Structures are given as C-alpha cells and as structure tokens.
Coordinates of C-alpha atoms in Angstrom, one line a residue:
M1 CA 0.0 0.1 -0.1
T2 CA 1.4 3.6 -1.1
K3 CA 2.2 5.8 2.0
V4 CA 0.1 8.8 1.7
P5 CA 2.6 11.9 3.0
P6 CA 1.4 14.1 5.5
K7 CA -0.7 17.1 5.1
Q8 CA 1.3 19.8 5.8
E9 CA 0.3 23.1 7.9
G10 CA -1.2 25.6 5.5
D11 CA -2.4 23.0 2.9
P12 CA -5.7 23.4 1.6
N13 CA -8.4 20.7 1.6
T14 CA -8.2 17.8 -0.7
T15 CA -10.7 16.3 -3.2
G16 CA -10.5 12.8 -1.8
H17 CA -8.9 11.5 -4.7
S18 CA -5.7 9.7 -4.4
W19 CA -3.4 8.4 -7.5
D20 CA -0.2 6.2 -6.4
G21 CA -0.5 8.2 -3.3
I22 CA -0.9 11.5 -4.8
E23 CA -3.6 13.6 -3.6
E24 CA -5.4 16.5 -5.4
F25 CA -5.8 19.8 -3.6
D26 CA -9.5 21.4 -3.8
N27 CA -8.6 24.8 -4.9
P28 CA -10.9 27.1 -6.2
M29 CA -10.6 28.2 -9.8
P30 CA -9.1 31.5 -10.4
R31 CA -11.8 34.3 -10.6
W32 CA -10.8 35.6 -14.0
W33 CA -11.1 31.9 -15.6
L34 CA -14.5 31.5 -14.0
W35 CA -15.7 34.9 -15.3
C36 CA -14.7 33.9 -18.8
F37 CA -16.5 30.8 -18.4
Y38 CA -19.6 32.6 -17.2
L39 CA -19.2 34.7 -20.0
T40 CA -19.2 31.8 -22.6
I41 CA -22.0 30.4 -21.2
I42 CA -24.2 33.9 -21.6
W43 CA -22.4 34.6 -25.2
G44 CA -23.5 30.9 -26.4
V45 CA -27.1 31.6 -25.1
G46 CA -27.4 34.6 -26.7
Y47 CA -26.0 33.1 -30.1
T48 CA -28.7 30.4 -30.5
I49 CA -31.2 33.3 -29.5
A50 CA -29.8 35.6 -32.3
Y51 CA -28.7 33.1 -35.0
P52 CA -30.2 29.9 -36.4
A53 CA -29.1 27.3 -34.1
W54 CA -31.6 24.6 -32.3
P55 CA -33.1 22.2 -35.0
L56 CA -36.7 21.3 -35.0
V57 CA -38.9 18.8 -37.3
S58 CA -38.5 20.5 -40.7
S59 CA -36.0 23.4 -39.8
A60 CA -34.2 25.3 -37.4
T61 CA -34.8 28.3 -35.3
S62 CA -34.3 31.4 -37.5
G63 CA -32.7 33.5 -34.6
L64 CA -33.9 36.9 -34.1
L65 CA -31.3 38.9 -36.3
G66 CA -32.8 36.6 -39.5
Y67 CA -29.3 35.5 -40.6
S68 CA -28.9 33.0 -43.1
T69 CA -25.8 31.6 -44.7
R70 CA -28.1 30.8 -48.0
G71 CA -29.5 34.5 -48.0
E72 CA -26.1 35.7 -47.8
V73 CA -24.9 33.6 -50.8
A74 CA -28.1 34.3 -52.8
E75 CA -27.4 38.1 -52.5
E76 CA -23.8 37.6 -53.7
I77 CA -25.3 35.9 -56.6
A78 CA -27.6 38.4 -57.4
A79 CA -24.9 40.9 -57.4
V80 CA -22.8 39.1 -59.5
E81 CA -25.9 38.9 -61.8
V82 CA -26.7 42.3 -61.8
A83 CA -22.8 43.1 -62.5
N84 CA -23.0 41.0 -65.5
E85 CA -26.5 42.0 -66.8
G86 CA -24.7 43.9 -69.5
I87 CA -22.7 41.4 -71.0
N88 CA -25.4 38.7 -70.5
M89 CA -27.8 40.6 -72.6
R90 CA -25.2 41.1 -75.6
L91 CA -24.8 37.2 -75.2
A92 CA -28.2 36.5 -75.4
S93 CA -28.9 38.8 -78.5
V94 CA -26.0 38.4 -80.9
E95 CA -25.7 35.7 -83.6
L96 CA -24.4 32.6 -82.5
T97 CA -21.6 32.7 -85.4
E98 CA -20.5 36.1 -84.1
I99 CA -19.5 35.2 -80.8
A100 CA -16.4 34.1 -81.6
N101 CA -15.5 37.1 -83.5
D102 CA -16.0 39.2 -80.4
A103 CA -12.7 38.6 -77.9
E104 CA -14.6 40.0 -75.1
L105 CA -17.6 38.3 -75.8
N106 CA -16.4 34.8 -76.4
S107 CA -13.8 35.1 -73.5
Y108 CA -16.8 35.7 -71.2
A109 CA -18.9 32.8 -72.8
T110 CA -15.9 30.5 -72.6
S111 CA -15.6 31.2 -68.9
A112 CA -19.3 31.3 -68.0
G113 CA -19.7 28.3 -69.7
A114 CA -17.3 26.3 -68.2
A115 CA -18.8 27.3 -65.0
V116 CA -22.3 26.1 -66.2
Y117 CA -20.8 22.7 -67.4
R118 CA -19.4 22.0 -64.4
T119 CA -22.3 22.6 -62.5
W120 CA -25.0 20.7 -64.8
C121 CA -23.2 18.6 -67.2
T122 CA -20.2 16.8 -65.6
Q123 CA -22.8 14.4 -64.0
C124 CA -23.3 12.6 -67.4
H125 CA -20.4 13.9 -69.9
G126 CA -17.5 13.7 -67.1
S127 CA -15.5 16.5 -65.8
G128 CA -13.1 16.4 -68.9
A129 CA -16.2 16.2 -71.4
A130 CA -14.7 12.6 -72.2
G131 CA -18.3 11.0 -71.9
F132 CA -19.4 7.7 -70.5
V133 CA -21.2 4.2 -71.9
G134 CA -24.1 5.8 -73.0
Y135 CA -23.4 9.5 -72.8
P136 CA -21.4 11.2 -75.5
N137 CA -17.7 12.2 -75.6
L138 CA -18.0 15.9 -76.4
L139 CA -14.1 16.1 -77.5
D140 CA -14.6 14.2 -80.8
D141 CA -16.0 15.0 -84.0
D142 CA -18.5 12.8 -84.0
W143 CA -22.2 14.5 -83.7
L144 CA -25.5 13.0 -84.4
W145 CA -26.9 16.0 -85.1
G146 CA -23.8 18.3 -85.9
G147 CA -21.2 19.7 -83.8
D148 CA -21.2 23.5 -84.9
I149 CA -22.1 26.3 -82.8
E150 CA -25.9 26.5 -84.1
N151 CA -26.5 22.6 -83.5
I152 CA -24.9 22.3 -80.2
H153 CA -27.1 25.2 -79.0
A154 CA -30.1 23.6 -80.2
T155 CA -29.5 20.1 -78.8
I156 CA -28.6 21.6 -75.3
S157 CA -31.9 24.0 -75.7
H158 CA -34.3 21.2 -76.6
G159 CA -32.6 18.2 -75.7
I160 CA -33.1 14.8 -76.9
R161 CA -36.0 12.1 -76.8
N162 CA -37.3 13.9 -73.7
E163 CA -41.2 14.3 -73.2
D164 CA -41.0 17.8 -72.1
D165 CA -39.8 19.7 -75.3
D166 CA -41.8 19.4 -78.6
D167 CA -38.3 20.6 -80.1
A168 CA -36.4 17.9 -78.6
R169 CA -34.2 15.8 -81.2
Y170 CA -35.7 12.7 -81.9
S171 CA -34.6 9.4 -83.5
E172 CA -35.8 5.8 -82.5
M173 CA -34.0 2.7 -83.4
P174 CA -36.2 -0.2 -83.6
A175 CA -35.5 -3.3 -81.6
F176 CA -34.7 -5.6 -84.4
G177 CA -35.3 -8.6 -82.0
D178 CA -39.0 -8.0 -82.9
I179 CA -38.3 -8.0 -86.4
L180 CA -35.3 -10.3 -87.5
E181 CA -34.1 -13.8 -86.9
P182 CA -31.6 -14.7 -84.8
E183 CA -29.1 -15.7 -87.5
E184 CA -30.0 -12.4 -89.5
I185 CA -29.0 -10.4 -86.0
T186 CA -25.8 -12.5 -85.8
S187 CA -24.6 -11.9 -89.6
V188 CA -25.6 -8.1 -89.3
V189 CA -23.6 -7.7 -86.3
N190 CA -20.6 -9.5 -87.7
Y191 CA -21.0 -7.1 -90.8
V192 CA -21.4 -4.0 -88.6
M193 CA -17.9 -5.0 -86.9
D194 CA -16.2 -5.7 -90.5
L195 CA -17.7 -2.1 -91.8
S196 CA -16.5 -0.4 -88.8
G197 CA -12.7 -2.0 -89.2
A198 CA -12.8 -4.3 -86.3
T199 CA -12.5 -8.0 -86.6
P200 CA -16.0 -10.0 -87.0
L201 CA -16.2 -12.9 -84.7
D202 CA -17.3 -14.9 -87.7
A203 CA -16.3 -13.5 -91.1
S204 CA -18.3 -16.2 -92.9
Q205 CA -21.6 -14.2 -92.0
V206 CA -20.3 -10.7 -93.5
S207 CA -21.9 -11.3 -96.9
A208 CA -25.0 -12.5 -95.6
G209 CA -25.0 -9.8 -92.9
A210 CA -24.2 -7.1 -95.8
E211 CA -27.7 -8.3 -97.3
V212 CA -29.4 -8.0 -94.0
Y213 CA -28.0 -4.4 -93.4
L214 CA -29.0 -3.0 -96.7
D215 CA -32.8 -4.3 -96.3
N216 CA -33.4 -3.1 -92.6
C217 CA -30.5 -0.5 -91.6
S218 CA -29.3 1.7 -94.6
A219 CA -32.6 3.5 -94.7
C220 CA -31.2 5.3 -91.6
H221 CA -27.5 4.7 -91.5
G222 CA -26.7 4.8 -95.0
E223 CA -25.7 2.5 -97.6
E224 CA -22.1 2.7 -96.5
G225 CA -23.0 2.8 -92.9
L226 CA -21.6 6.7 -92.6
G227 CA -25.2 7.7 -90.8
D228 CA -27.5 10.5 -91.2
R229 CA -27.5 13.5 -89.0
D230 CA -30.9 14.8 -90.2
Q231 CA -32.4 11.7 -88.6
G232 CA -30.0 11.3 -85.7
A233 CA -28.5 8.1 -87.3
P234 CA -24.9 7.5 -85.9
N235 CA -22.1 6.3 -88.3
L236 CA -21.2 2.8 -88.1
A237 CA -18.1 3.0 -90.4
D238 CA -15.6 4.8 -87.8
A239 CA -14.8 3.1 -84.6
I240 CA -16.4 5.6 -82.2
W241 CA -19.1 4.2 -80.4
L242 CA -21.5 5.0 -77.4
Y243 CA -22.6 2.3 -76.1
G244 CA -19.5 -0.3 -77.5
G245 CA -18.4 -2.0 -80.8
D246 CA -17.7 -5.4 -79.5
Y247 CA -19.8 -8.6 -80.3
D248 CA -21.8 -8.8 -77.2
T249 CA -22.7 -5.0 -77.3
L250 CA -23.9 -5.2 -80.8
M251 CA -26.0 -7.8 -80.4
E252 CA -27.6 -6.2 -77.5
T253 CA -27.9 -2.7 -79.0
V254 CA -29.1 -4.6 -82.5
T255 CA -31.7 -6.7 -80.7
Y256 CA -33.2 -4.5 -78.0
S257 CA -32.2 -1.0 -79.3
R258 CA -31.0 1.8 -77.3
Y259 CA -32.8 4.9 -76.5
G260 CA -31.0 7.8 -74.3
V261 CA -32.7 10.7 -73.2
M262 CA -31.4 14.0 -72.4
P263 CA -33.7 17.0 -70.9
P264 CA -34.0 20.7 -72.3
W265 CA -32.1 23.1 -70.7
T266 CA -34.3 26.1 -71.3
Q267 CA -36.4 25.0 -68.3
R268 CA -33.3 25.5 -65.8
L269 CA -30.7 27.9 -67.6
S270 CA -31.1 31.2 -69.0
E271 CA -30.6 31.8 -73.0
A272 CA -27.4 33.5 -71.8
E273 CA -26.0 30.3 -69.7
I274 CA -27.1 28.0 -72.4
R275 CA -25.3 30.2 -75.6
A276 CA -22.2 29.9 -72.8
V277 CA -21.9 26.5 -72.4
S278 CA -22.6 26.1 -76.0
V279 CA -19.6 28.2 -76.8
Y280 CA -17.5 26.3 -74.0
V281 CA -18.6 22.7 -75.5
H282 CA -17.9 23.7 -79.2
Q283 CA -14.2 24.8 -78.3
L284 CA -13.2 22.0 -76.4
G285 CA -11.9 20.5 -79.8
G286 CA -14.7 18.4 -81.2
G287 CA -16.8 21.5 -82.0
E288 CA -16.9 21.9 -86.0

C-alpha cells in the first residue's frame, strides 16, 4: 500500500481522490477564469437566440437577427448577376456565329460556360467531357445532329428524346429482336463490325449480314454506314461507339435498341447560360 504523505500546515483541503499516493488539492478556480467561463455561457445562449441554432422537425430556429448563410450566398449571386447583366444581354442577343468574333464576349462565354458545364453537365459527360458509356464524348468530332455552334445550341436547348420539349431531337432505332431472326441479327452484327474496321467474330457471316443491313439498316445509316445527321443516325463506319462496338454489345444494341434521353435545358438555364455552355462545348475540340 502506498504511503500518503502527511498534510502540511497551510495546505488546502483535498478532493479525496488519490492516485499512487498523490492527492489532489481542492483549490478554487481563479476568478478571472470563472468569469470567462460564465461569459462564454452567456454568449452561447445569446448566440442561439440571435442566430439559427436549434434543429426542429423540418427546419431550425431562425434567430432574432434573421441571418442565413443561404441568403448571404443568394445576395452575392444576385450582385454578380447585376454586374454581368449587360454582357449577358449581349450574349443572349448576338448571332451565335458572331460570338467567336468578339474577343471579350467569347472569353466571357467560355468562362461562364465552363462554370455552367461543371454544375450541370459533368454528371453525364464527365468533368473532362470525355463522356461515359451511353453518354457522348464531347471532345471528338462525332456528332449525331451536328457539332457546329448552332446545332450544339439547339441540342442543349431542347434536349434529346424527352417528352418535355416539342422541339427535342428525336430518333428511335427499332428493336430488331422483334423483327429479324436470330441468325440475321448475328450476321448483321458481324457485318457492322467489319464495316467499322473491327475483326468480326465470324467472318463467314459478313456477306449475309451485308444483305440484312441493306434491307433493314441502310435507310437510316446509309448504304455505306456513314450515318445521317438529319435523322440522328450514327456513323457505323468509324470506330466511335456510344455503347461499345464489341460483339456482345452490338448484339444487345441491335436486338433491344437504345434510347438515351437528354433533358431540355431551357427550363433550367437562361438563354445566356445556354449560349455560354454551347460556346464552351464548341471550343473543347470537337466543335465543327
């Protein structure tokens, strides 16, 4: 048992706690420390009364001062919009093809368009605009409906195959699994692989697939497979694929079809914002 040293004359009382024979004196806290502690309590109570603090069922107490970080951000955004009102009006009214000829306007549109793209477009097309399976690469020069500034603007404005905009880009490939025999689908897939420069799974079926293609596919994709932008029919003769150009993926595409949808952005973005992101996408490298 550890021996507790005797209490010296003038020592304050202890708390009664002992650790390895070491006892804790029951000294009072310094007055300045206590007053600081009390002030922090008063300040904390006052803060919860003045500012949003206590969570409720669907919101929080608003505070007597009515302060809101959201409101502060909204005010900052409104101030920026007021500052940019003039150049946004120019951007919304000038001919699309003339934006590139105005250095100031083009620079502003590119910067503003990059911000719009990062906010609304990266989820599908990627932060670098290289796309994903089912979402087009915006860096190449392969466009279903054209890659000039006017066509890009129209596509962003109205979207693709949606039911919210009567002017949406629209094309629909039939599910040939309901039209062709399995062997016909197999042969036309081998033909399309050969057409795009890939190695067919079964080269002996390419000839038969060419006939199936001419009878069923050439009306949209063209006899040489170069596609048709008026119909939104992709070029099958290059090596650029939205869903993939391997045998299994092409079998799925031909059998069941594809039906990608893009929303119309006129319902969410202003005309200036749509033009800005159109300029940004156009200058990424794939714009025509």
